[in-house]
XYZ file of C-alpha atoms in Angstrom:
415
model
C 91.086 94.065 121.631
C 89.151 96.291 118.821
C 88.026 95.611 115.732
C 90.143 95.082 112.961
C 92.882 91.991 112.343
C 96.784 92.676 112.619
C 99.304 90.498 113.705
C 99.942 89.727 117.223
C 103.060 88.929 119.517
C 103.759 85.034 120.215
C 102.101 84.254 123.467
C 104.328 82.569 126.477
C 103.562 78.945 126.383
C 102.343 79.090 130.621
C 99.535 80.892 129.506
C 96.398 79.944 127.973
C 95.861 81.574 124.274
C 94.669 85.080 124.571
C 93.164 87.353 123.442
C 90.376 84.934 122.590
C 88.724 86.932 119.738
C 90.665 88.636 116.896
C 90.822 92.160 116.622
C 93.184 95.105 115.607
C 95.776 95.052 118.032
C 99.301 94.622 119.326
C 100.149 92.504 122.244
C 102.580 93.453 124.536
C 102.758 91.376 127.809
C 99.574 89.227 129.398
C 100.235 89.465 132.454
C 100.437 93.364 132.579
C 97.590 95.192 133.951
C 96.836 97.802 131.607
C 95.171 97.506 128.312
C 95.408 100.649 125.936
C 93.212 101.704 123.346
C 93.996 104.080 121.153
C 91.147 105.009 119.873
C 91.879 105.363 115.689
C 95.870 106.066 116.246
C 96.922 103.411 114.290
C 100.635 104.839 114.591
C 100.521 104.148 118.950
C 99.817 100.567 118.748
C 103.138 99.136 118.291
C 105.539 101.772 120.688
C 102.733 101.907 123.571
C 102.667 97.629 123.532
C 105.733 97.377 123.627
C 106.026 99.612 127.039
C 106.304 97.752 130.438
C 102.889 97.506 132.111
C 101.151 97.215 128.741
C 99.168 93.904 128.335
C 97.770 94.942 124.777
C 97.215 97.873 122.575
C 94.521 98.097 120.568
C 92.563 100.386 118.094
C 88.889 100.641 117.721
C 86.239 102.559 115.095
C 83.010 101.497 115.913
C 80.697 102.412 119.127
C 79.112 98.485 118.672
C 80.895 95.210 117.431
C 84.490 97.072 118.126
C 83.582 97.488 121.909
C 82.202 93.806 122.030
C 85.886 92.715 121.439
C 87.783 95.069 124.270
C 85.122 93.564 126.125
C 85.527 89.924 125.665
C 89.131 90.058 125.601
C 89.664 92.209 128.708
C 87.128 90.001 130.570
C 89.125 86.790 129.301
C 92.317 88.132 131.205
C 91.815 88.921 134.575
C 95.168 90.708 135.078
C 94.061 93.813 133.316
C 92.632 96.027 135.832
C 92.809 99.564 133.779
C 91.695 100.575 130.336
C 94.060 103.658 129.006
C 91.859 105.424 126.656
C 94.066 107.792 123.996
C 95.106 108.681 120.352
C 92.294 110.355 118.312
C 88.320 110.080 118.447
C 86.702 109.252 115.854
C 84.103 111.884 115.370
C 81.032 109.897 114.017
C 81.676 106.722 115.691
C 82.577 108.141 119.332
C 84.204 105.161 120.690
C 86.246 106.683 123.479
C 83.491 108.477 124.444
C 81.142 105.203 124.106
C 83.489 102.825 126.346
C 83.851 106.123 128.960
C 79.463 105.819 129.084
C 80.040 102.270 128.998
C 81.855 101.755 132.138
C 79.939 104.865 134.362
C 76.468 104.030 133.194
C 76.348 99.954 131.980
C 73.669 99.123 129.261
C 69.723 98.844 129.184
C 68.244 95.582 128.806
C 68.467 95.853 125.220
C 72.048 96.480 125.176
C 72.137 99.887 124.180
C 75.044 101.794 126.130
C 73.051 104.504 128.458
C 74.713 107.677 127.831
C 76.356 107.012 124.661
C 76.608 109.503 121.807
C 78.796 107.064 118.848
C 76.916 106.009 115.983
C 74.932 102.495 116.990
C 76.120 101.905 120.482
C 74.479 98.917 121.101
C 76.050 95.553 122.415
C 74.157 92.700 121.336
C 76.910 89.777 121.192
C 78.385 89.949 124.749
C 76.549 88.879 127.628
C 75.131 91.177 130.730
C 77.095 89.112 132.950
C 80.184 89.710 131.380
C 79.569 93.439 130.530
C 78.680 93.828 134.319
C 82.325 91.783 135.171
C 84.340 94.216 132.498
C 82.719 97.543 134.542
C 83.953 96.309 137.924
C 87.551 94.747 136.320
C 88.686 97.888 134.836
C 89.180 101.407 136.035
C 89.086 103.785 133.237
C 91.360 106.417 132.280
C 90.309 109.146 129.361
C 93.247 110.262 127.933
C 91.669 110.718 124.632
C 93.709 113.121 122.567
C 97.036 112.270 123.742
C 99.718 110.837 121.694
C 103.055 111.632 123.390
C 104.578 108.003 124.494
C 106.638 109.975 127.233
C 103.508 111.052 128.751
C 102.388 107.974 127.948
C 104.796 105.780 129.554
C 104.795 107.471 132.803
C 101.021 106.951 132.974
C 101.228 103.843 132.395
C 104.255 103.084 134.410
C 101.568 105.053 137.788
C 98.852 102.418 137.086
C 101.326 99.405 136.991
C 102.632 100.203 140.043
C 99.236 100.504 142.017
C 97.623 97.322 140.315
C 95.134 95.905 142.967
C 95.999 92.103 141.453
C 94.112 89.996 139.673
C 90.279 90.422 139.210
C 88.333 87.739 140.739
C 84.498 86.851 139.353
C 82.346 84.623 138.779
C 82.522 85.654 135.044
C 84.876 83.413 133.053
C 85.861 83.830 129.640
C 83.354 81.573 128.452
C 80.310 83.995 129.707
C 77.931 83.601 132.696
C 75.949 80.815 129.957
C 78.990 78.822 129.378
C 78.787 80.060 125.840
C 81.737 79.865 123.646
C 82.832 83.601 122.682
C 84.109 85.285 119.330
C 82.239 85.124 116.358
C 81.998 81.803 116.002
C 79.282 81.478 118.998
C 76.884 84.207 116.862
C 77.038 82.370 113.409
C 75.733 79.515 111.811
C 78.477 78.066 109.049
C 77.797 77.259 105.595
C 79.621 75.018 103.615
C 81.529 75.897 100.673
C 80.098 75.264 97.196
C 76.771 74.350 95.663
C 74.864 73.557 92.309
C 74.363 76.407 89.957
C 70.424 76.790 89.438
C 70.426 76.858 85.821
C 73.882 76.485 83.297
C 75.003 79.794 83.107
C 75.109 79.133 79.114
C 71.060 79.360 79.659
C 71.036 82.572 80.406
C 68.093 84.494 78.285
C 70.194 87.667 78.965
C 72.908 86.126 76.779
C 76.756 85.936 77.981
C 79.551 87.624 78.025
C 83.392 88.034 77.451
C 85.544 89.831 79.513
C 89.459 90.859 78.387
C 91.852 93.107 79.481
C 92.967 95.874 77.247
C 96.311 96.886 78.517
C 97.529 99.915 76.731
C 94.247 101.761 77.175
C 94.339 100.061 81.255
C 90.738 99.109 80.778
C 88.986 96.060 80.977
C 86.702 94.909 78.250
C 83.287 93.255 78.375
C 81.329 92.260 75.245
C 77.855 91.188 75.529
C 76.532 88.349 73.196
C 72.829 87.102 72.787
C 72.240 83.499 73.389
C 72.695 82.728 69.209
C 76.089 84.617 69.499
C 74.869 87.968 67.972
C 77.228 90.663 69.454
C 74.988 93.333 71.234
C 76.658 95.353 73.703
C 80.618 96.507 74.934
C 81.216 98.064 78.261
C 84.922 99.372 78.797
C 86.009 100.632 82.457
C 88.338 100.833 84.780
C 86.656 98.312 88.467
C 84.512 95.995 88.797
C 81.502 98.230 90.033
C 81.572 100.567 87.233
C 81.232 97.869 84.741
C 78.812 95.510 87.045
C 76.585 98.285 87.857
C 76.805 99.148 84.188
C 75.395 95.445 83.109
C 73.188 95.248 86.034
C 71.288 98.908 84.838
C 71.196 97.789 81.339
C 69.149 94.278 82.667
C 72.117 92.536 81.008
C 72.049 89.629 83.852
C 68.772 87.514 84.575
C 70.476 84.521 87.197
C 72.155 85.379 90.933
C 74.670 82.457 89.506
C 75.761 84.921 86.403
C 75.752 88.149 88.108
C 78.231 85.720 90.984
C 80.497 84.118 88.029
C 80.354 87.879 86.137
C 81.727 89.764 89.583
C 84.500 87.441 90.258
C 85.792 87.403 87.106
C 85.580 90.956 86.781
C 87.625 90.887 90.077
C 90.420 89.260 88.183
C 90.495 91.207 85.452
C 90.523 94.126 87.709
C 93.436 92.449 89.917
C 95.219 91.576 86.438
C 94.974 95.514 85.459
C 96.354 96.425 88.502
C 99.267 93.600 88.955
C 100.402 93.366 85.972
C 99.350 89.585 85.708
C 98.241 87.930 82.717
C 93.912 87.681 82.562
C 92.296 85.214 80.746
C 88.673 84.098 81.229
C 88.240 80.862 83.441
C 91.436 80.564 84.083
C 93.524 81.434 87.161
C 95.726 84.374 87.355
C 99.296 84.073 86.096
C 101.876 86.379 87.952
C 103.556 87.453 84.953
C 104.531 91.257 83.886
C 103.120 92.348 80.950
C 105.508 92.298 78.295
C 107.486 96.035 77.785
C 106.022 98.948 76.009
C 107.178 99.667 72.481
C 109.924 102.415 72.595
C 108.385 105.621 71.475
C 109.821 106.729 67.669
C 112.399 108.959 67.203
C 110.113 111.170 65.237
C 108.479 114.338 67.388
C 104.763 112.927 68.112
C 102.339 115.599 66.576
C 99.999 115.059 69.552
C 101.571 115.448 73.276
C 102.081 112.290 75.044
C 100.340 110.402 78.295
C 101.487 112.091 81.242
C 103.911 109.377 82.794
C 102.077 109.448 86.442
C 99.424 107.438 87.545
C 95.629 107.844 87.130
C 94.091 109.358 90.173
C 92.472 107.216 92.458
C 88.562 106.815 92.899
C 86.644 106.647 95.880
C 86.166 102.725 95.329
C 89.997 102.892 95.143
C 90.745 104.952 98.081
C 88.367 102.827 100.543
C 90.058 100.055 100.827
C 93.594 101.968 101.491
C 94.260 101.497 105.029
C 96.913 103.731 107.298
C 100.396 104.320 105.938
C 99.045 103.306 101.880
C 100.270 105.643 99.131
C 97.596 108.003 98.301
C 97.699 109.946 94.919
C 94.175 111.912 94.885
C 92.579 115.088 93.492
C 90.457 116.822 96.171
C 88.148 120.008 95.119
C 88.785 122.272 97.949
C 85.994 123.817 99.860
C 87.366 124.754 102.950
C 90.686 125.677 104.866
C 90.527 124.775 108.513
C 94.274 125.547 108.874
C 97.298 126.613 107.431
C 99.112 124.020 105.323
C 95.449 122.244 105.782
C 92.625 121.890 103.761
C 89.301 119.937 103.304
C 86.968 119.142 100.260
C 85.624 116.330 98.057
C 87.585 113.586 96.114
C 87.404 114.439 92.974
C 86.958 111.085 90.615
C 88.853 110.957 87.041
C 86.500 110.624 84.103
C 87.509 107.743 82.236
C 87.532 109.888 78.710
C 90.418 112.326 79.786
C 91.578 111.080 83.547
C 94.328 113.649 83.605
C 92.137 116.482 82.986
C 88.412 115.760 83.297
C 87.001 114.749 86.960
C 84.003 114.017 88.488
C 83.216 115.405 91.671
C 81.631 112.858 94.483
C 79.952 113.484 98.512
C 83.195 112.025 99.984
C 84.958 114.502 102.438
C 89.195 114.190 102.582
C 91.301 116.162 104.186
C 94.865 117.162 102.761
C 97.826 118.263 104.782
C 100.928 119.882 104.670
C 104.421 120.901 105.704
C 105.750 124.353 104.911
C 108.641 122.452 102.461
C 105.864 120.421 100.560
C 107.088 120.761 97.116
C 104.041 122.601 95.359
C 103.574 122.422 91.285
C 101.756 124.060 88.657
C 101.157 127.224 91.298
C 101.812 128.030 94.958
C 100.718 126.833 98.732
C 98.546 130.223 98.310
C 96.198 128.821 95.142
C 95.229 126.137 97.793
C 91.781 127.637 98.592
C 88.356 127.189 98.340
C 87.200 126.920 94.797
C 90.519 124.927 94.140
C 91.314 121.605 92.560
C 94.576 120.352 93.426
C 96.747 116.837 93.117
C 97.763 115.675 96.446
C 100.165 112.000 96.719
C 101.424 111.209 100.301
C 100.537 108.902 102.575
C 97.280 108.228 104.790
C 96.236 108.838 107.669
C 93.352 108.563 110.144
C 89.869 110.039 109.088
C 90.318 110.303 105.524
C 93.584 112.479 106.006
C 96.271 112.462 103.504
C 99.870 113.355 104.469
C 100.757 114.961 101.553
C 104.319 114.528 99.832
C 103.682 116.530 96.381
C 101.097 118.469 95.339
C 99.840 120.476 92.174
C 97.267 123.014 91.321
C 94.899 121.799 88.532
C 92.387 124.356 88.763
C 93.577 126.061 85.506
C 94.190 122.684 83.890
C 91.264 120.594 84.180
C 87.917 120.423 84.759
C 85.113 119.115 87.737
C 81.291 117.957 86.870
């Protein structure tokens, strides 16, 4: 159905393959007539497909390419005959809202869905034909907002029972055109490879090489000119600190350097993080860093590294996806709710990342339970004007479920 990839149930073997594009859902069985979406409720997916009636569950962020796939694959499977909308909107990307304008009011001739109010709710990959087959397949049901399965399931279980049969139209899975569908019939491929314009040893920028330094958890690039003079060093922590870093400096003059520099930056980034041994040109070798030195007996006269991890950064926390570990420091600036609050991820500064942070534009959200253990203060210091620690476990729109958290507004600092 929607948009992103997760695995799928095995198909029975009488049927043809289905759904015919990929997309982020769970199937349940294809010859069911109701399709679900649950909007951005990750968590419904797998307890609403496997309910009888259900011939997929799906999720869906976007008011555009996301709606092109509940299209295509409802369309492709003529036993559906109701979309179930429910779970949580997304508020920029209205999709719920989108499919609900979608069905009443159809498209203009440009594709843009009349009536929408999402973020880009244009279809432009799915024919009129089959757009105007979906709208008389499907009877829509808004149940946006819901998430109890028992209410659920007895929905459900009133549509199943009044299925008209199977749809019958002219429009086949392959469009009014004949046209193959998925993503495949929009693209031109490539192939793989190619010469590098110039020897990357050419460069008039110079060259560079990139190790890992593991105690300090940085990665190291030093910048030589073309008659091996050392010129610059860049230490960091990703790939786009460091590549924007070279690219601002006009450190790179060739698309085929700034290409070789970003995947091996990758690595050593991927090393940092794994554990894995880097070394430039070469592939990455699974191994675990060898052990830390014991500390000395002796009392250290400076205190030691705090023995948690390093807060995440926003280039860090974008590619978590539902139910990922989150450790973050938010700097409150509202409280919506009790044991809720909302502010701005808060980045560490690479000079002191326990205690210095750099504030960014990105909004989280950080919630509670009443037993959430709280350090370094109270539930009550969580306010606006507060920095706080918050490690759980994510959840839709930018929300952490929070496990632990602690109050740093005493103990660090935010630019």
């Amino acid at each position: 159905m929607p948009a992103d990839t997760l695995s799928a149930m095995e198909q029975p073997q009488s049927l043809p393959p289905w759904p015919v594009v990929e997309g982020a859902y769970v199937v349940g069985d294809p010859a069911a007539p109701v399709a679900v979406c649950a909007l951005t409720s990750d968590e419904l997916l797998a307890p609403i497909a496997a309910l009888p009636g259900v011939a997929i569950a799906g999720k869906v962020y976007t008011a555009n390419l996301g709606i092109e796939r509940i299209v295509t694959n409802v369309a492709a499977n003529a036993a559906i005959r109701f979309l179930l909308l429910c779970g949580k909107e997304s508020a920029l990307f209205r999709p719920g809202q989108t499919l609900c304008a979608l069905v009443e009011n159809g498209v203009s001739e440009t594709g843009e869905i009349v009536g929408a109010q999402g973020y880009q709710p244009v279809l432009r990959n799915v024919t009129h034909a089959r757009i105007a087959a979906f709208r008389q397949q499907v009877e829509l049901i808004d149940w946006t907002d819901e998430h109890d399965t028992d209410l659920l399931r007895a929905r459900i279980a009133d549509l199943a029972a009044r299925t008209p049969g199977p749809f019958k139209s002219g429009e086949t899975a392959a469009g009014a055109s004949g046209a193959p569908v998925g993503d495949q019939a929009h693209f031109t491929p490539i192939r793989l490879g190619g010469a590098r314009r110039e020897p990357l040893a050419y460069d008039p920028k110079g060259f560079f090489v990139i190790t890992v330094d593991r105690p300090a958890r940085e990665i190291v690039v030093r910048h030589y000119l073309p008659d091996n003079t050392p010129a610059h060093i860049a230490r960091g922590r990703t790939t786009e600190s460091l590549a924007l870093a070279l690219i601002r400096e006009g450190l790179i003059s060739q698309l085929s350097h700034a290409t070789y520099l970003g995947a091996e930056l990758a690595k050593a980034e991927a090393a940092l993080r794994m554990g894995a041994r880097y070394e430039q040109d070469r592939p990455l070798r699974a191994e675990p860093a060898p052990p830390a030195a014991p500390a000395p007996a002796t009392a250290a006269t400076a205190p030691p590294m705090p023995d948690i991890p390093i807060a995440q950064t926003w280039e860090q926390f974008s590619a978590l996806t539902t139910g990922d570990a989150v450790n973050v420091v938010v700097a409150v600036t509202e409280q919506p709710a009790e044991h809720h609050c909302a502010g701005t991820l808060a980045e560490p500064q690479e000079e002191n990342p326990f205690q210095s942070f750099r504030r960014t534009t990105h909004v989280l959200h950080v919630q509670w339970k009443p037993e959430t253990r709280v350090a370094m203060g109270t539930a009550a210091d969580i306010a606006p004007g507060a920095l706080v620690r918050a490690r759980g476990v994510l959840q839709a729109e930018r929300t952490v479920h929070a496990e632990a958290i602690a109050i740093l507004t005493k103990v660090a600092t935010i630019t």
